[in-house]
Coordinates of C-alpha atoms in Angstrom, one line a residue:
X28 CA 34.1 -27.1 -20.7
X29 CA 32.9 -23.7 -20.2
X30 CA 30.9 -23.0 -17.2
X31 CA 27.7 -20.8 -18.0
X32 CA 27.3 -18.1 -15.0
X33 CA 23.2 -16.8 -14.9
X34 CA 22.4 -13.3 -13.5
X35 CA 19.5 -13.2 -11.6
X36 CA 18.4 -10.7 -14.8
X37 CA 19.4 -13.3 -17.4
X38 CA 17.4 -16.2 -15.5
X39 CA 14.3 -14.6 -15.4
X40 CA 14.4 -13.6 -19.2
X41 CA 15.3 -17.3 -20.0
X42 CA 12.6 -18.3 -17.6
X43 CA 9.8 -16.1 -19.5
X44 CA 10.9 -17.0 -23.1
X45 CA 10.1 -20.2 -22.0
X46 CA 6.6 -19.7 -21.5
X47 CA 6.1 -21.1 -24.9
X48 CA 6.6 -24.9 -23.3
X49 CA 3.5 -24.3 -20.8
X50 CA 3.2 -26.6 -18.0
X51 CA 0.3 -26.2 -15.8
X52 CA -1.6 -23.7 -14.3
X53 CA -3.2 -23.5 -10.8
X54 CA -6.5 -21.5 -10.1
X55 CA -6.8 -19.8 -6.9
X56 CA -10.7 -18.1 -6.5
X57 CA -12.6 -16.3 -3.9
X58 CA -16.0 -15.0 -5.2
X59 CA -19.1 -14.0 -3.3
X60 CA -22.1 -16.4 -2.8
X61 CA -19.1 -19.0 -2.2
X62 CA -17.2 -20.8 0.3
X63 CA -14.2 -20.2 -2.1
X64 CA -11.7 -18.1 -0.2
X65 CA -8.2 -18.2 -1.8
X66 CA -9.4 -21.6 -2.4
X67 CA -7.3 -23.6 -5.4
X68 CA -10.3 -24.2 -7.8
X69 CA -8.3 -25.9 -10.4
X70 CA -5.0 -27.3 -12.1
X71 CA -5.5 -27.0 -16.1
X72 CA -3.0 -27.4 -19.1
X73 CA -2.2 -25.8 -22.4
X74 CA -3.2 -26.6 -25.5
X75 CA -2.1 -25.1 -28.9
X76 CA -4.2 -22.2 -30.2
X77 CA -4.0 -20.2 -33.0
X78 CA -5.4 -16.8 -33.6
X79 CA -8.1 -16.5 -31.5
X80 CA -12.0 -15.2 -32.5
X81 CA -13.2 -11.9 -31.4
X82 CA -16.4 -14.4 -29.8
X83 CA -13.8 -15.9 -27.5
X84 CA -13.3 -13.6 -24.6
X85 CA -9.2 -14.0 -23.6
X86 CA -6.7 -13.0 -21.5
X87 CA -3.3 -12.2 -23.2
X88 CA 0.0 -12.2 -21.3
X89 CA 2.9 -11.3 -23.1
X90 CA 5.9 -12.1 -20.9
X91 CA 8.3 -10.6 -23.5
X92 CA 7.8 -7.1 -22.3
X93 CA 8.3 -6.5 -18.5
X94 CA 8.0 -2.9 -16.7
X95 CA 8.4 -1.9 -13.0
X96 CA 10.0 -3.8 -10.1
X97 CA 7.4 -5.0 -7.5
X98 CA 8.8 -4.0 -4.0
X99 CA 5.8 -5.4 -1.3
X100 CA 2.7 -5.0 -0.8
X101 CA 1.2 -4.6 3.3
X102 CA -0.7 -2.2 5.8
X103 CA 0.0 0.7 8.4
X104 CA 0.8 -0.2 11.8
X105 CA -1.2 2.3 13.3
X106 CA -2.0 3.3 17.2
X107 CA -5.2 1.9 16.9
X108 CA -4.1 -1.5 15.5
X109 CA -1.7 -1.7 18.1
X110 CA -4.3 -0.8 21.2
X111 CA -6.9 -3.2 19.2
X112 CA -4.3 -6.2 19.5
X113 CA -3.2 -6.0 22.5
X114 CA -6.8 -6.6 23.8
X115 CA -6.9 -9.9 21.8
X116 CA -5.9 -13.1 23.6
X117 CA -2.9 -14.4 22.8
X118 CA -3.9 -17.3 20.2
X119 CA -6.2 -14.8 18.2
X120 CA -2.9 -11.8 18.5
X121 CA -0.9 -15.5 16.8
X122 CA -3.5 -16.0 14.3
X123 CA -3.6 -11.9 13.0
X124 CA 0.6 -12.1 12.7
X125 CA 0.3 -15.3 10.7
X126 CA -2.6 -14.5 9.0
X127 CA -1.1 -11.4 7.4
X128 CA 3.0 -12.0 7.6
X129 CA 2.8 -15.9 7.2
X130 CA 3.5 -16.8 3.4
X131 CA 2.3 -20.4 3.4
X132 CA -0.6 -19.8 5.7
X133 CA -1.6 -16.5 5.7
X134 CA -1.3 -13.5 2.6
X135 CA 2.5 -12.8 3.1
X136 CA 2.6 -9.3 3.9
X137 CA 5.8 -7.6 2.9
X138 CA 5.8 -3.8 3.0
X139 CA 4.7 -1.5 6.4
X140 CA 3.5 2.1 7.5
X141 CA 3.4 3.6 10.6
X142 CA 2.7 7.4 11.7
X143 CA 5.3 9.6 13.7
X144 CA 3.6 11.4 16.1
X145 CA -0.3 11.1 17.0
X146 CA -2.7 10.6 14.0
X147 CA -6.7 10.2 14.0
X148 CA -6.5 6.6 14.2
X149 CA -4.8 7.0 17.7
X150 CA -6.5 7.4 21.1
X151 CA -5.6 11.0 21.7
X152 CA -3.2 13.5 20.8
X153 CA 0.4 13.4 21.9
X154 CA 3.7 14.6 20.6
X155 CA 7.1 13.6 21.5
X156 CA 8.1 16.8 22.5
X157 CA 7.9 19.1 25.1
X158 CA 6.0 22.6 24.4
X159 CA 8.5 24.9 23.3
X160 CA 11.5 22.9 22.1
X161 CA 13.0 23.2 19.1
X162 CA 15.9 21.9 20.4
X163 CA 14.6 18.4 20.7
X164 CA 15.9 17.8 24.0
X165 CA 13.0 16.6 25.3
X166 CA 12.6 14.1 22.3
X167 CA 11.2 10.9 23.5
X168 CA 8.9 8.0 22.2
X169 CA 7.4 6.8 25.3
X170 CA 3.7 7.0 24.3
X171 CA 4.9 4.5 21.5
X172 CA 6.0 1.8 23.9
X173 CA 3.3 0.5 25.4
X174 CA 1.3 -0.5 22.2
X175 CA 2.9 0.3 19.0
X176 CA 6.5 -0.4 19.2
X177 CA 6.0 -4.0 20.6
X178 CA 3.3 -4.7 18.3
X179 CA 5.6 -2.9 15.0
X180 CA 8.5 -5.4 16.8
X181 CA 5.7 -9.0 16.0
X182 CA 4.7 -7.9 13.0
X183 CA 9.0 -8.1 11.9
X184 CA 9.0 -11.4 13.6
X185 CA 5.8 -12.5 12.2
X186 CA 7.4 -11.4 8.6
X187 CA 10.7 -13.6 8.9
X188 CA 12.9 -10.8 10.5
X189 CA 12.5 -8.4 7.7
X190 CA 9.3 -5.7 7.3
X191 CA 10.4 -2.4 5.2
X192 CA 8.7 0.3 6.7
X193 CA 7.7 3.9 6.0
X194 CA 7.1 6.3 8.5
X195 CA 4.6 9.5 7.9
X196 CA 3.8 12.4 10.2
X197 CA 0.0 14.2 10.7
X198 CA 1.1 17.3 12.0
X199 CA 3.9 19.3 13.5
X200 CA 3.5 20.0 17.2
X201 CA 1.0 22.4 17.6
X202 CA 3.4 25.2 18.5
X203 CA 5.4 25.0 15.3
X204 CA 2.3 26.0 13.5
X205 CA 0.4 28.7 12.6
X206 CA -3.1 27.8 14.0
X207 CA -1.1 26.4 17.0
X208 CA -2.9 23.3 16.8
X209 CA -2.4 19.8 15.8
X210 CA -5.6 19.6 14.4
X211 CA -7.7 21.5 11.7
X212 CA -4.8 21.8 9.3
X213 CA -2.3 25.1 9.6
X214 CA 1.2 25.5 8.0
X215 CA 4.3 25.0 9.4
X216 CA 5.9 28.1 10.4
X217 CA 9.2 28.7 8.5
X218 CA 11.3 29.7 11.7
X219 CA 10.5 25.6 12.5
X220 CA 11.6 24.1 9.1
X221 CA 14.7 23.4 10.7
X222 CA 13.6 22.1 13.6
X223 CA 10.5 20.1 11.7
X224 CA 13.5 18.4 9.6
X225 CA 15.5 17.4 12.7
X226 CA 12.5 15.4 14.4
X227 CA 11.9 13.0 11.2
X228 CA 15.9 12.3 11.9
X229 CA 14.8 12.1 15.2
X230 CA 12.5 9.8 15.1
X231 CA 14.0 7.5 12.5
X232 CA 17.3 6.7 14.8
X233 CA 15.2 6.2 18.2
X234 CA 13.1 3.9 16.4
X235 CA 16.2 2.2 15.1
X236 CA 18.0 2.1 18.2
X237 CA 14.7 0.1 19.8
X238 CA 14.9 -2.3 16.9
X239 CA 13.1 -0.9 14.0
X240 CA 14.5 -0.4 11.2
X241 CA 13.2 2.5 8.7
X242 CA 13.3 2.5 5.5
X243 CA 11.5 5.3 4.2
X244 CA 9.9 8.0 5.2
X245 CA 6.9 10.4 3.5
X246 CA 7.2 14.3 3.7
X247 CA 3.4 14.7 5.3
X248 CA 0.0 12.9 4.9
X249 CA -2.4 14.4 3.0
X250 CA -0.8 17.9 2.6
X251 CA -3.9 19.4 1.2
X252 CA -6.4 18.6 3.6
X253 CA -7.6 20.5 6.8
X254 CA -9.0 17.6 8.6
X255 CA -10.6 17.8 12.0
X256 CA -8.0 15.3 13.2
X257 CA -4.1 15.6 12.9
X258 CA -3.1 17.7 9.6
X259 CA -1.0 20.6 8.3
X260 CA -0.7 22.2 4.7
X261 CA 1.9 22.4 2.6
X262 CA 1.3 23.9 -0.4
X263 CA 3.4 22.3 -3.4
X264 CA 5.6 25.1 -3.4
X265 CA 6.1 24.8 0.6
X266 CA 6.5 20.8 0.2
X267 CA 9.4 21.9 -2.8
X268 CA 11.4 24.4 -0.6
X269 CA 11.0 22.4 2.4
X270 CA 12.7 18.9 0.7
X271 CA 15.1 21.1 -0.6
X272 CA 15.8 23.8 1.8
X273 CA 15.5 21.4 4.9
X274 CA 14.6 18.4 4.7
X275 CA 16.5 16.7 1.8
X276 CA 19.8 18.3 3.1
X277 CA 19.3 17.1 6.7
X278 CA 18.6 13.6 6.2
X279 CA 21.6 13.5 3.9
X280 CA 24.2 15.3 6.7
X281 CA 22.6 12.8 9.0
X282 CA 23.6 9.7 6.8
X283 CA 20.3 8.9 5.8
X284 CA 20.5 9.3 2.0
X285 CA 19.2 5.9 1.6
X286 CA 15.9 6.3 3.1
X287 CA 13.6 6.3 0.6
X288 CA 11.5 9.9 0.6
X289 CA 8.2 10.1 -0.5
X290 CA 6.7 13.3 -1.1
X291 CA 2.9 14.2 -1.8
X292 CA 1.2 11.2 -0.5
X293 CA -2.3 12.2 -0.9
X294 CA -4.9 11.6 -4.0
X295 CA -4.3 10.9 -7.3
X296 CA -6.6 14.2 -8.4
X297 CA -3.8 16.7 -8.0
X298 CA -0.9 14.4 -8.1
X299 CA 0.5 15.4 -11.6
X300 CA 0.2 18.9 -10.7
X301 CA 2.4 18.2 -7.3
X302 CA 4.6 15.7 -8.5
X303 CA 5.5 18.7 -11.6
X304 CA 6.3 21.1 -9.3
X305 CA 8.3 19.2 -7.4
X306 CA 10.0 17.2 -9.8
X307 CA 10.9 20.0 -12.5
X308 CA 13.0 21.6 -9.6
X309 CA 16.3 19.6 -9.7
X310 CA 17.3 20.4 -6.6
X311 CA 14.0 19.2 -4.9
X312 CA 14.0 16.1 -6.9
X313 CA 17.5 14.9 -6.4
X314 CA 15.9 14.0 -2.6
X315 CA 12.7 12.5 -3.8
X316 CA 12.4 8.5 -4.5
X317 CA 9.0 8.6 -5.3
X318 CA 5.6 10.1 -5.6
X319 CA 2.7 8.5 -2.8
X320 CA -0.9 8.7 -2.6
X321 CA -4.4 7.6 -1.7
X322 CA -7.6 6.8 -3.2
X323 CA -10.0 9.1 -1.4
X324 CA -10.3 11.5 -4.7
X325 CA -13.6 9.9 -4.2
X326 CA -15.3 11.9 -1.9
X327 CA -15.8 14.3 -5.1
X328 CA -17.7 11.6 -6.6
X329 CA -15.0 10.7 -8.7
X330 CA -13.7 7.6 -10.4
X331 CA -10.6 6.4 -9.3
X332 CA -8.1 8.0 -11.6
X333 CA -5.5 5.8 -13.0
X334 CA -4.5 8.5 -15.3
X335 CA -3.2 11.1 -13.0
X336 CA -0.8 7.9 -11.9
X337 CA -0.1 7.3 -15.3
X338 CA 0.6 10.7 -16.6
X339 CA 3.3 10.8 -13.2
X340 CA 5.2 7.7 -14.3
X341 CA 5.5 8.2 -17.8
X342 CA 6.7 12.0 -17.0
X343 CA 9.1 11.1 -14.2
X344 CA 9.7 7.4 -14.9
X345 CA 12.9 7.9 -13.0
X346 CA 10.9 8.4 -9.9
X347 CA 9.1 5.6 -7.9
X348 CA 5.1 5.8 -7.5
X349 CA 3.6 4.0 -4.4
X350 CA 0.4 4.0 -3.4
X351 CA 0.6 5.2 0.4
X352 CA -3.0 4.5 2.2
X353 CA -6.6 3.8 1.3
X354 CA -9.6 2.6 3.3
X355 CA -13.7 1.9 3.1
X356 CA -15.1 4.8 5.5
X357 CA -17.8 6.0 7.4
X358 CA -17.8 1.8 9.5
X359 CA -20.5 0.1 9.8
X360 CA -20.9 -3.5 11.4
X361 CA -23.7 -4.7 9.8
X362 CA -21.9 -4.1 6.2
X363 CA -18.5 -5.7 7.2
X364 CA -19.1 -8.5 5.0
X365 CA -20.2 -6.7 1.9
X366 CA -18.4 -7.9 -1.2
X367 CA -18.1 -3.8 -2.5
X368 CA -15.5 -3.8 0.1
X369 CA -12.9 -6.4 -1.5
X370 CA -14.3 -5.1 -5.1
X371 CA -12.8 -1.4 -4.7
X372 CA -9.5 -3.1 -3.3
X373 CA -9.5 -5.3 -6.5
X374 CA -9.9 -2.9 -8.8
X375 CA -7.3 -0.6 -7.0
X376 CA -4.7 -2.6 -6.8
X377 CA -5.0 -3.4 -10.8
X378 CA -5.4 0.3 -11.7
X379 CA -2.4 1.0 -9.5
X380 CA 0.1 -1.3 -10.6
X381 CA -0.7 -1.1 -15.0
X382 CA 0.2 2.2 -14.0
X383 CA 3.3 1.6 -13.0
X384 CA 2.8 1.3 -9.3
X385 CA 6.1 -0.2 -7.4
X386 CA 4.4 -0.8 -3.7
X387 CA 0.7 -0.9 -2.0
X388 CA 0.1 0.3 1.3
X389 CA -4.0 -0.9 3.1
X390 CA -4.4 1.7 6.1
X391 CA -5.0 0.0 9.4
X392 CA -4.5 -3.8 9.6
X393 CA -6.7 -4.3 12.2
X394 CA -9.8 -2.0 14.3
X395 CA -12.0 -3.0 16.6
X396 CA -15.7 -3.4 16.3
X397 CA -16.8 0.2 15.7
X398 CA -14.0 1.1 13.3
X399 CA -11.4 2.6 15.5
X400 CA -10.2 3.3 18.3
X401 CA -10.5 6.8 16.8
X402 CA -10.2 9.8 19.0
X403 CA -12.0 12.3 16.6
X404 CA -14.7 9.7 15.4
X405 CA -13.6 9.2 11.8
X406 CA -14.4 5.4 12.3
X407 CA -13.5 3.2 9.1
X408 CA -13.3 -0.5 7.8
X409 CA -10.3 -2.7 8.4
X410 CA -9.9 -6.2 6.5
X411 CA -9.5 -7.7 10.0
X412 CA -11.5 -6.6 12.6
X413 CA -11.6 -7.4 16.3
X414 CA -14.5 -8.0 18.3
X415 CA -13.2 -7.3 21.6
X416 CA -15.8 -7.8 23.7
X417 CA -15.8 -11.8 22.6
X418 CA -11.9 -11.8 21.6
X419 CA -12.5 -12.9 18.0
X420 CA -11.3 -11.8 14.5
X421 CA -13.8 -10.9 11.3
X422 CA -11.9 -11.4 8.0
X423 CA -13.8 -9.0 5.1
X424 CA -13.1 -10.1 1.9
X425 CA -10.5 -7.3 1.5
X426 CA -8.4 -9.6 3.6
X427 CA -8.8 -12.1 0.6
X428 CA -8.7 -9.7 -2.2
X429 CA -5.2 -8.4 -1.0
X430 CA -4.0 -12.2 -0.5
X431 CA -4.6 -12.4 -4.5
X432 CA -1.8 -10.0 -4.8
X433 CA 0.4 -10.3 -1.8
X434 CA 0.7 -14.2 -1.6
X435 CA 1.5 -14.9 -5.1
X436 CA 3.5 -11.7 -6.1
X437 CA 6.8 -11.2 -4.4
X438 CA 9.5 -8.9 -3.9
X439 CA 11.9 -8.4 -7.1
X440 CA 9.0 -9.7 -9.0
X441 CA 8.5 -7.6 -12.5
X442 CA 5.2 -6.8 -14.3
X443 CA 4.2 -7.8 -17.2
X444 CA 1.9 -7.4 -20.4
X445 CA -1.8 -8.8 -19.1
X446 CA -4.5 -7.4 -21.6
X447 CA -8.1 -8.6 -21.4
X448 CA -10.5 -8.3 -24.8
X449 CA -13.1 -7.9 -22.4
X450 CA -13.9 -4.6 -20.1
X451 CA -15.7 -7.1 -17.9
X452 CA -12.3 -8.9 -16.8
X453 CA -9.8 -6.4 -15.5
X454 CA -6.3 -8.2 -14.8
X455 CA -2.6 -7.5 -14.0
X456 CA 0.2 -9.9 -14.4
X457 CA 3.6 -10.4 -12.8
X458 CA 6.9 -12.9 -13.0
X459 CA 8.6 -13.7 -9.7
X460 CA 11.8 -14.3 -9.5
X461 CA 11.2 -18.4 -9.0
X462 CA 9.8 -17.9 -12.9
X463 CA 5.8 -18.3 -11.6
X464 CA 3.7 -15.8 -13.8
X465 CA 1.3 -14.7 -11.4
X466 CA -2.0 -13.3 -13.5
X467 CA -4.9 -11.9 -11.6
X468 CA -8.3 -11.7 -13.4
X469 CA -11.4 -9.8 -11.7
X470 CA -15.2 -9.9 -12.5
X471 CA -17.5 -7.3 -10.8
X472 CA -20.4 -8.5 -12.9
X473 CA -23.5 -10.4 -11.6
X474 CA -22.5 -13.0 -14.8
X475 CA -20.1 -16.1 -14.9
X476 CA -17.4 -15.3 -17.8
X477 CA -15.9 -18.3 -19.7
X478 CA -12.6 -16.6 -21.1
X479 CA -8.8 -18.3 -22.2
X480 CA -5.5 -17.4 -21.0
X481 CA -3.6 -17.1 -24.1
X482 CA 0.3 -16.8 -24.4
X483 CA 2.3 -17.2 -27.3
X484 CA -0.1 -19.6 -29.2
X485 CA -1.3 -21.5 -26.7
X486 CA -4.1 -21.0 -24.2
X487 CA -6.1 -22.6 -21.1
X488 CA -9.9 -22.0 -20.9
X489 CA -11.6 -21.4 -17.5
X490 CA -13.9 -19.2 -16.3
X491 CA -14.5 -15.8 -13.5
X492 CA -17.1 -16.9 -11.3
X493 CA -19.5 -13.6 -10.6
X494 CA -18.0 -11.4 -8.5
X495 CA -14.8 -13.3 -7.8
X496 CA -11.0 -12.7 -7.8
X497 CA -8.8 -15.0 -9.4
X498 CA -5.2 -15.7 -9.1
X499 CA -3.5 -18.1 -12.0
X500 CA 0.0 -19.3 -11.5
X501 CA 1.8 -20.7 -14.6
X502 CA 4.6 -22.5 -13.8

């Protein structure tokens, strides 16, 4: 008798051609005005249907046709997470690691960020060298090991052993630049490329050799912004020459190769323009994994826009897209539990991944009660915050609206075709590699929306509670 061998490829695809033989499918809610907070809701079954009505609002998965990889989804291990948990007691600094690394109990947070160097969500400035050398001797990450590199250290722990994480830089030292100044943008001067290249090297094997494994890194955060905290410019053409010139070649003599570099990561509004320049340069691109950034295109008054993402991976669908940071700003205590905030995650995280998004990165995973520590006063919402004063937590519903995704989607997990007839209920869809179809629907309207999950001729009807996430896992 022959024995049949399954690839892990060939087991999912007989795995989602058998969606036809439904079992069941488990509701999990959260929705405003409710006590439902990734709460199961309900366990239904399928039923043969036919063509369905245009009067029948539905949700159509077609497993058939899969697209991008899902690598993790988590949150940046900042300064100011760090100095905000260390305050907490103990069983509260337990209840955080579990709450975000914890699969079972918490959201299963499987992807990480943290910056090199000082950034505005740290308590001051400081760099990790001494004024003057481009050398590097005086290379050390002492500042980090008081806070960040034993709280970086739980958060593995808390995650099962294993956390990938990406590591970004704000700004040069200030004597490397041209406004000699961490702050308020400047460039890089070009007689410090070199020098600029060796620190990410640097930094990744000092982190490494304390424990941390690395396994990315971004070129600079927000490249075209002069902020009044931590920045520096790169034009698209600097960015280019830099990976190429510098950058790309000195991770690659240093063995790093297989970290994965991100370039851009800032908003989607210029992102096809960047990610063009730098990816119709074949030498430039050979280094580049993937194309990050952020959601803030919104200060313009702006929509979020999908497009730009979309435009990137259908151009370069070679290249990886990963959505690097985003935030609510300008904090506010009283407004911590406003449902807006979990809303714009929602409807983020959809956008972002049916345009071919491989990996979503929250900001901060924790701040204290005025939205920092800060040390330029750009004070912003968390979906945990701390009140320190009282040593308790405050879960926003962005806490729960990130669970939808990152509990029930899991590494090596592949999208899938989710379509909604209805504007009203915007949805994603992925398999894992178990065979659970996760499907996320979202309603932002005021009004309850009865609606069926239809797949191949048969279909469940349920119903989006007003303002609610849901998650429904076919199995």
């Amino acid at each position: 008798m022959k024995q049949l061998i399954l690839t892990g490829a060939c087991l999912i695809a007989l795995l989602v051609s058998g969606y036809s033989q439904h079992k069941k499918v488990t509701v999990i809610t959260t929705a405003q005005n409710t006590e439902l907070r990734l709460t199961q809701t309900a366990t239904l079954e399928f039923a043969p249907m036919p063509q369905p009505l245009e009067t029948m609002p539905c949700v159509f998965v077609d497993t058939k046709k899969s697209f991008q990889t899902f690598l993790g989804i988590g949150g940046a291990l900042t300064d100011a997470a760090a100095e905000t948990f260390a305050k907490l007691p103990e069983d509260k600094q337990q209840e955080l690691l579990k709450a975000y690394y914890n699969v079972n109990n918490g959201i299963g947070y499987t992807f990480s960020r943290t910056n090199i160097q000082s950034c505005d969500f740290s308590s001051d400035t400081y760099s990790y060298v001494a004024e003057g050398d481009s050398t590097l001797k005086t290379f050390n990450v002492d500042h980090d090991k008081q806070f960040r590199i034993p709280f970086i250290k739980a958060a593995i722990a808390a995650a099962g052993g294993k956390l990938p994480l990406f590591v970004s830089p704000w700004s040069p030292p200030a004597w490397m630049k041209d406004n000699n100044n961490v702050l308020q943008g400047g460039h890089l001067l070009k007689r410090y490329y070199q020098a600029w290249a060796n620190h990410y090297v640097k930094f990744i094997n000092t982190y490494e050799a304390l424990g941390i494994p690395v396994w990315g890194l971004s070129v600079q955060n927000e490249p075209m912004a002069t902020q009044k905290w931590e920045s520096c410019i790169f034009t698209a053409e600097e960015e280019r020459d830099f990976i190429k010139g510098y950058l790309g070649p000195t991770l690659t003599k240093a063995g790093m190769s297989n970290k994965k570099l991100i370039a851009w990561d800032h908003n989607r509004d210029l992102m096809y323009q960047r990610a063009s320049t730098l990816l119709h340069d074949k030498e430039a691109a050979k280094y580049i994994w993937g194309i990050g950034y952020h959601w803030y295109e919104t200060w313009t008054g702006s929509e979020m826009q999908f497009q730009n993402e979309r435009l990137v991976h259908e151009a370069f669908p070679d290249k990886h897209l990963v959505f690097t940071e985003g935030c609510i700003e300008k904090f506010d205590l009283s407004k911590v539990h406003d449902w807006f905030i979990g809303e714009k995650y929602g409807a983020s995280l959809i956008g972002d991944f049916n345009a071919g998004t491989v990996a979503w990165t929250d900001w901060n995973i924790l701040l204290d009660e005025q939205g920092g520590p800060n040390h330029v006063g750009n004070f912003c919402f968390a979906p945990v915050h701390a009140d320190t004063k009282n040593g308790t937590l405050i879960y926003t519903n962005a806490y729960y609206y990130l669970g939808h995704f990152s509990k029930y989607i899991r590494p090596g997990a592949k999208r899938v075709v989710s379509s909604s007839s209805r504007s009203m209920l915007q949805t994603t869809a992925f398999v894992n590699t178990d065979g659970k179809l996760a499907v996320i629907v979202m309603n932002t309207t005021d009004k309850e929306i009865p609606f069926h999950l239809w797949m191949d001729g048969q279909a469940v009807a349920t119903k989006s509670l007003p303002h609610s996430i849901s998650t429904l896992i076919v199995q």
